[in-house]
Amino acid sequence: MLRTLRAEGVGVGCAATDATAPTGLILFEPRLPDVTRVHYYRAGSAGSRPGTAAIERAFATAPPRVLHLTGITPALGPAARATARRALQLARGHGTQVCLDVNFRARLWTADEAGALLRGWLPSVDLLVASDDELPLCLSGPPGGAGEGAARLLDLGVREVVVKHGAAGATAFTGAGSCHRPATPVRAVDPVGAGDAFVAGYLSALLDGADLAGRLARAATTGAFAVASPGDWEGAPTRAELGLLGTPPGTVVR
């Protein structure tokens, strides 16, 4: 895993390993062209019980510009929950922007459990990403639609709310207004990983200084790459490849 990350240009200097726990496993079982079963085997894995030392070392070495958290990590167990909470505290102390992708998984915890924890994190969140059906988890009471729900989150101090609408695209809300981006049309090969790819594109553009429309455009592009490619992350584009989806079918790129 570390070798693969290095090959993709990801810094792993602060990575931690746990020799006393197994590596988590995920299996994908394609059943129909549009249906894939996902099986997780991560109970008791190293990833379910991370310590805070690596997080603290990372912030002490070079505080990141953005901390990205998902709702999956705190659902994995008490250790993962404590480590995510510590990362959130360190981000606030270092002026690091915090992105939270709700990423709710009903197999890991209940909606009530997820909502109670995530709502407690909101005062420290700068950018929140959620699908239409995940947005209510972040609010007490019904959200009343994406626009109303986003407005309530902005009132709570979240600076930017991005709501994913699946095949209908996504909408970003800020105090200055909103911006909608349709999904980039592609031939669907494998939908697994599209949400993570979307957020990766959005944060990449954010770090590059793109405006709201530019961030959504790149997110839609990276999400489309994920849908159009087999595997969870293997089809992720480089910056130089972001324009490939606009090339005519059958084009040979040299």
JSON list of C-alpha atoms in Angstrom, two decimals, residues 37-170:
[
{"chain": "A", "resi": 37, "resn": "ARG", "atom": "CA", "xyz": [-21.89, -5.46, -3.96]},
{"chain": "A", "resi": 38, "resn": "VAL", "atom": "CA", "xyz": [-19.19, -4.13, -1.65]},
{"chain": "A", "resi": 39, "resn": "HIS", "atom": "CA", "xyz": [-17.88, -6.28, 1.20]},
{"chain": "A", "resi": 40, "resn": "TYR", "atom": "CA", "xyz": [-15.72, -4.82, 3.98]},
{"chain": "A", "resi": 41, "resn": "TYR", "atom": "CA", "xyz": [-13.50, -6.85, 6.29]},
{"chain": "A", "resi": 42, "resn": "ARG", "atom": "CA", "xyz": [-11.99, -4.29, 8.62]},
{"chain": "A", "resi": 43, "resn": "ALA", "atom": "CA", "xyz": [-13.16, -5.17, 12.15]},
{"chain": "A", "resi": 44, "resn": "GLY", "atom": "CA", "xyz": [-10.07, -5.10, 14.33]},
{"chain": "A", "resi": 45, "resn": "SER", "atom": "CA", "xyz": [-7.88, -3.94, 11.46]},
{"chain": "A", "resi": 46, "resn": "ALA", "atom": "CA", "xyz": [-5.07, -1.43, 11.82]},
{"chain": "A", "resi": 47, "resn": "GLY", "atom": "CA", "xyz": [-7.18, 1.15, 10.05]},
{"chain": "A", "resi": 48, "resn": "SER", "atom": "CA", "xyz": [-9.95, 0.79, 12.63]},
{"chain": "A", "resi": 49, "resn": "ARG", "atom": "CA", "xyz": [-7.68, 1.71, 15.53]},
{"chain": "A", "resi": 50, "resn": "PRO", "atom": "CA", "xyz": [-5.27, 4.45, 14.45]},
{"chain": "A", "resi": 51, "resn": "GLY", "atom": "CA", "xyz": [-3.33, 6.32, 17.10]},
{"chain": "A", "resi": 52, "resn": "THR", "atom": "CA", "xyz": [-2.93, 10.07, 17.38]},
{"chain": "A", "resi": 53, "resn": "ALA", "atom": "CA", "xyz": [0.90, 10.04, 17.19]},
{"chain": "A", "resi": 54, "resn": "ALA", "atom": "CA", "xyz": [1.08, 10.08, 13.39]},
{"chain": "A", "resi": 55, "resn": "ILE", "atom": "CA", "xyz": [-1.48, 12.89, 13.18]},
{"chain": "A", "resi": 56, "resn": "GLU", "atom": "CA", "xyz": [0.38, 14.97, 15.73]},
{"chain": "A", "resi": 57, "resn": "ARG", "atom": "CA", "xyz": [3.69, 14.31, 13.95]},
{"chain": "A", "resi": 58, "resn": "ALA", "atom": "CA", "xyz": [2.21, 15.42, 10.63]},
{"chain": "A", "resi": 59, "resn": "PHE", "atom": "CA", "xyz": [0.97, 18.72, 12.04]},
{"chain": "A", "resi": 60, "resn": "ALA", "atom": "CA", "xyz": [4.26, 19.32, 13.87]},
{"chain": "A", "resi": 61, "resn": "THR", "atom": "CA", "xyz": [6.29, 18.64, 10.72]},
{"chain": "A", "resi": 62, "resn": "ALA", "atom": "CA", "xyz": [4.29, 20.70, 8.21]},
{"chain": "A", "resi": 63, "resn": "PRO", "atom": "CA", "xyz": [0.70, 21.70, 9.05]},
{"chain": "A", "resi": 64, "resn": "PRO", "atom": "CA", "xyz": [-1.49, 20.90, 6.03]},
{"chain": "A", "resi": 65, "resn": "ARG", "atom": "CA", "xyz": [-3.51, 23.53, 4.23]},
{"chain": "A", "resi": 66, "resn": "VAL", "atom": "CA", "xyz": [-6.59, 21.29, 4.30]},
{"chain": "A", "resi": 67, "resn": "LEU", "atom": "CA", "xyz": [-7.64, 18.46, 6.61]},
{"chain": "A", "resi": 68, "resn": "HIS", "atom": "CA", "xyz": [-10.11, 16.08, 4.96]},
{"chain": "A", "resi": 69, "resn": "LEU", "atom": "CA", "xyz": [-12.31, 14.00, 7.25]},
{"chain": "A", "resi": 70, "resn": "THR", "atom": "CA", "xyz": [-15.10, 11.59, 6.34]},
{"chain": "A", "resi": 71, "resn": "GLY", "atom": "CA", "xyz": [-17.96, 10.13, 8.31]},
{"chain": "A", "resi": 72, "resn": "ILE", "atom": "CA", "xyz": [-16.50, 6.67, 7.79]},
{"chain": "A", "resi": 73, "resn": "THR", "atom": "CA", "xyz": [-13.47, 7.13, 10.07]},
{"chain": "A", "resi": 74, "resn": "PRO", "atom": "CA", "xyz": [-15.29, 7.88, 13.34]},
{"chain": "A", "resi": 75, "resn": "ALA", "atom": "CA", "xyz": [-17.69, 5.02, 12.62]},
{"chain": "A", "resi": 76, "resn": "LEU", "atom": "CA", "xyz": [-14.87, 2.46, 12.68]},
{"chain": "A", "resi": 77, "resn": "GLY", "atom": "CA", "xyz": [-14.48, 2.44, 16.45]},
{"chain": "A", "resi": 78, "resn": "PRO", "atom": "CA", "xyz": [-13.45, 4.42, 19.55]},
{"chain": "A", "resi": 79, "resn": "ALA", "atom": "CA", "xyz": [-9.78, 4.74, 18.56]},
{"chain": "A", "resi": 80, "resn": "ALA", "atom": "CA", "xyz": [-10.59, 6.02, 15.07]},
{"chain": "A", "resi": 81, "resn": "ARG", "atom": "CA", "xyz": [-13.15, 8.41, 16.54]},
{"chain": "A", "resi": 82, "resn": "ALA", "atom": "CA", "xyz": [-10.64, 9.81, 19.03]},
{"chain": "A", "resi": 83, "resn": "THR", "atom": "CA", "xyz": [-7.97, 10.22, 16.36]},
{"chain": "A", "resi": 84, "resn": "ALA", "atom": "CA", "xyz": [-10.36, 12.05, 14.05]},
{"chain": "A", "resi": 85, "resn": "ARG", "atom": "CA", "xyz": [-11.36, 14.33, 16.91]},
{"chain": "A", "resi": 86, "resn": "ARG", "atom": "CA", "xyz": [-7.69, 15.05, 17.67]},
{"chain": "A", "resi": 87, "resn": "ALA", "atom": "CA", "xyz": [-7.03, 15.85, 14.01]},
{"chain": "A", "resi": 88, "resn": "LEU", "atom": "CA", "xyz": [-9.92, 18.29, 14.10]},
{"chain": "A", "resi": 89, "resn": "GLN", "atom": "CA", "xyz": [-8.48, 20.00, 17.20]},
{"chain": "A", "resi": 90, "resn": "LEU", "atom": "CA", "xyz": [-5.04, 20.28, 15.62]},
{"chain": "A", "resi": 91, "resn": "ALA", "atom": "CA", "xyz": [-6.50, 21.73, 12.43]},
{"chain": "A", "resi": 92, "resn": "ARG", "atom": "CA", "xyz": [-8.31, 24.42, 14.36]},
{"chain": "A", "resi": 93, "resn": "GLY", "atom": "CA", "xyz": [-5.15, 25.25, 16.30]},
{"chain": "A", "resi": 94, "resn": "HIS", "atom": "CA", "xyz": [-3.05, 25.59, 13.15]},
{"chain": "A", "resi": 95, "resn": "GLY", "atom": "CA", "xyz": [-5.55, 27.50, 11.02]},
{"chain": "A", "resi": 96, "resn": "THR", "atom": "CA", "xyz": [-5.98, 24.53, 8.67]},
{"chain": "A", "resi": 97, "resn": "GLN", "atom": "CA", "xyz": [-9.14, 24.43, 6.58]},
{"chain": "A", "resi": 98, "resn": "VAL", "atom": "CA", "xyz": [-11.37, 21.48, 7.48]},
{"chain": "A", "resi": 99, "resn": "CYS", "atom": "CA", "xyz": [-13.37, 19.55, 4.88]},
{"chain": "A", "resi": 100, "resn": "LEU", "atom": "CA", "xyz": [-15.94, 17.02, 6.07]},
{"chain": "A", "resi": 101, "resn": "ASP", "atom": "CA", "xyz": [-17.47, 14.51, 3.67]},
{"chain": "A", "resi": 102, "resn": "VAL", "atom": "CA", "xyz": [-20.50, 13.02, 5.46]},
{"chain": "A", "resi": 103, "resn": "ASN", "atom": "CA", "xyz": [-20.10, 9.69, 3.61]},
{"chain": "A", "resi": 104, "resn": "PHE", "atom": "CA", "xyz": [-22.67, 7.90, 5.77]},
{"chain": "A", "resi": 105, "resn": "ARG", "atom": "CA", "xyz": [-22.48, 4.09, 5.86]},
{"chain": "A", "resi": 106, "resn": "ALA", "atom": "CA", "xyz": [-25.49, 2.39, 7.45]},
{"chain": "A", "resi": 107, "resn": "ARG", "atom": "CA", "xyz": [-23.48, -0.81, 7.93]},
{"chain": "A", "resi": 108, "resn": "LEU", "atom": "CA", "xyz": [-21.13, 0.97, 10.32]},
{"chain": "A", "resi": 109, "resn": "TRP", "atom": "CA", "xyz": [-23.49, 2.99, 12.52]},
{"chain": "A", "resi": 110, "resn": "THR", "atom": "CA", "xyz": [-27.01, 4.33, 12.75]},
{"chain": "A", "resi": 111, "resn": "ALA", "atom": "CA", "xyz": [-28.19, 7.63, 11.36]},
{"chain": "A", "resi": 112, "resn": "ASP", "atom": "CA", "xyz": [-28.81, 8.88, 14.91]},
{"chain": "A", "resi": 113, "resn": "GLU", "atom": "CA", "xyz": [-25.26, 8.02, 15.97]},
{"chain": "A", "resi": 114, "resn": "ALA", "atom": "CA", "xyz": [-23.76, 9.63, 12.89]},
{"chain": "A", "resi": 115, "resn": "GLY", "atom": "CA", "xyz": [-25.88, 12.74, 13.17]},
{"chain": "A", "resi": 116, "resn": "ALA", "atom": "CA", "xyz": [-25.08, 13.30, 16.84]},
{"chain": "A", "resi": 117, "resn": "LEU", "atom": "CA", "xyz": [-21.32, 13.14, 16.25]},
{"chain": "A", "resi": 118, "resn": "LEU", "atom": "CA", "xyz": [-21.18, 15.04, 12.97]},
{"chain": "A", "resi": 119, "resn": "ARG", "atom": "CA", "xyz": [-23.37, 17.87, 14.26]},
{"chain": "A", "resi": 120, "resn": "GLY", "atom": "CA", "xyz": [-20.88, 18.29, 17.11]},
{"chain": "A", "resi": 121, "resn": "TRP", "atom": "CA", "xyz": [-18.10, 18.75, 14.56]},
{"chain": "A", "resi": 122, "resn": "LEU", "atom": "CA", "xyz": [-19.88, 21.42, 12.51]},
{"chain": "A", "resi": 123, "resn": "PRO", "atom": "CA", "xyz": [-18.50, 24.47, 14.40]},
{"chain": "A", "resi": 124, "resn": "SER", "atom": "CA", "xyz": [-15.02, 23.41, 13.27]},
{"chain": "A", "resi": 125, "resn": "VAL", "atom": "CA", "xyz": [-15.93, 22.61, 9.64]},
{"chain": "A", "resi": 126, "resn": "ASP", "atom": "CA", "xyz": [-15.19, 25.02, 6.79]},
{"chain": "A", "resi": 127, "resn": "LEU", "atom": "CA", "xyz": [-16.37, 22.88, 3.85]},
{"chain": "A", "resi": 128, "resn": "LEU", "atom": "CA", "xyz": [-19.08, 20.25, 4.13]},
{"chain": "A", "resi": 129, "resn": "VAL", "atom": "CA", "xyz": [-19.84, 17.75, 1.36]},
{"chain": "A", "resi": 130, "resn": "ALA", "atom": "CA", "xyz": [-22.98, 15.62, 1.43]},
{"chain": "A", "resi": 131, "resn": "SER", "atom": "CA", "xyz": [-25.38, 13.91, -0.91]},
{"chain": "A", "resi": 132, "resn": "ASP", "atom": "CA", "xyz": [-29.05, 14.92, -0.89]},
{"chain": "A", "resi": 133, "resn": "ASP", "atom": "CA", "xyz": [-29.98, 12.07, 1.44]},
{"chain": "A", "resi": 134, "resn": "GLU", "atom": "CA", "xyz": [-27.04, 12.71, 3.81]},
{"chain": "A", "resi": 135, "resn": "LEU", "atom": "CA", "xyz": [-27.76, 16.38, 4.40]},
{"chain": "A", "resi": 136, "resn": "PRO", "atom": "CA", "xyz": [-30.47, 15.74, 7.06]},
{"chain": "A", "resi": 137, "resn": "LEU", "atom": "CA", "xyz": [-27.87, 13.98, 9.24]},
{"chain": "A", "resi": 138, "resn": "CYS", "atom": "CA", "xyz": [-26.15, 17.32, 9.78]},
{"chain": "A", "resi": 139, "resn": "LEU", "atom": "CA", "xyz": [-29.28, 19.13, 10.88]},
{"chain": "A", "resi": 140, "resn": "SER", "atom": "CA", "xyz": [-31.80, 18.90, 13.67]},
{"chain": "A", "resi": 141, "resn": "GLY", "atom": "CA", "xyz": [-35.14, 18.38, 12.00]},
{"chain": "A", "resi": 142, "resn": "PRO", "atom": "CA", "xyz": [-35.91, 18.08, 8.29]},
{"chain": "A", "resi": 143, "resn": "PRO", "atom": "CA", "xyz": [-33.65, 20.20, 6.03]},
{"chain": "A", "resi": 144, "resn": "GLY", "atom": "CA", "xyz": [-36.49, 21.28, 3.74]},
{"chain": "A", "resi": 145, "resn": "GLY", "atom": "CA", "xyz": [-34.50, 20.78, 0.54]},
{"chain": "A", "resi": 146, "resn": "ALA", "atom": "CA", "xyz": [-30.86, 21.23, -0.35]},
{"chain": "A", "resi": 147, "resn": "GLY", "atom": "CA", "xyz": [-31.01, 25.03, -0.50]},
{"chain": "A", "resi": 148, "resn": "GLU", "atom": "CA", "xyz": [-32.69, 25.44, 2.88]},
{"chain": "A", "resi": 149, "resn": "GLY", "atom": "CA", "xyz": [-30.46, 22.84, 4.49]},
{"chain": "A", "resi": 150, "resn": "ALA", "atom": "CA", "xyz": [-27.33, 24.49, 3.14]},
{"chain": "A", "resi": 151, "resn": "ALA", "atom": "CA", "xyz": [-28.52, 27.89, 4.35]},
{"chain": "A", "resi": 152, "resn": "ARG", "atom": "CA", "xyz": [-28.95, 26.52, 7.86]},
{"chain": "A", "resi": 153, "resn": "LEU", "atom": "CA", "xyz": [-25.45, 25.03, 7.80]},
{"chain": "A", "resi": 154, "resn": "LEU", "atom": "CA", "xyz": [-24.00, 28.34, 6.63]},
{"chain": "A", "resi": 155, "resn": "ASP", "atom": "CA", "xyz": [-25.77, 30.03, 9.54]},
{"chain": "A", "resi": 156, "resn": "LEU", "atom": "CA", "xyz": [-24.04, 27.55, 11.86]},
{"chain": "A", "resi": 157, "resn": "GLY", "atom": "CA", "xyz": [-20.64, 28.72, 10.63]},
{"chain": "A", "resi": 158, "resn": "VAL", "atom": "CA", "xyz": [-19.85, 26.32, 7.79]},
{"chain": "A", "resi": 159, "resn": "ARG", "atom": "CA", "xyz": [-18.38, 28.49, 5.05]},
{"chain": "A", "resi": 160, "resn": "GLU", "atom": "CA", "xyz": [-19.13, 26.26, 2.06]},
{"chain": "A", "resi": 161, "resn": "VAL", "atom": "CA", "xyz": [-21.66, 23.46, 1.52]},
{"chain": "A", "resi": 162, "resn": "VAL", "atom": "CA", "xyz": [-21.52, 21.15, -1.50]},
{"chain": "A", "resi": 163, "resn": "VAL", "atom": "CA", "xyz": [-24.54, 18.95, -2.16]},
{"chain": "A", "resi": 164, "resn": "LYS", "atom": "CA", "xyz": [-24.17, 16.04, -4.58]},
{"chain": "A", "resi": 165, "resn": "HIS", "atom": "CA", "xyz": [-27.26, 15.15, -6.64]},
{"chain": "A", "resi": 166, "resn": "GLY", "atom": "CA", "xyz": [-25.94, 12.00, -8.32]},
{"chain": "A", "resi": 167, "resn": "ALA", "atom": "CA", "xyz": [-26.60, 12.00, -12.06]},
{"chain": "A", "resi": 168, "resn": "ALA", "atom": "CA", "xyz": [-28.11, 15.49, -11.72]},
{"chain": "A", "resi": 169, "resn": "GLY", "atom": "CA", "xyz": [-24.76, 17.02, -10.80]},
{"chain": "A", "resi": 170, "resn": "ALA", "atom": "CA", "xyz": [-23.91, 19.06, -7.71]}
]
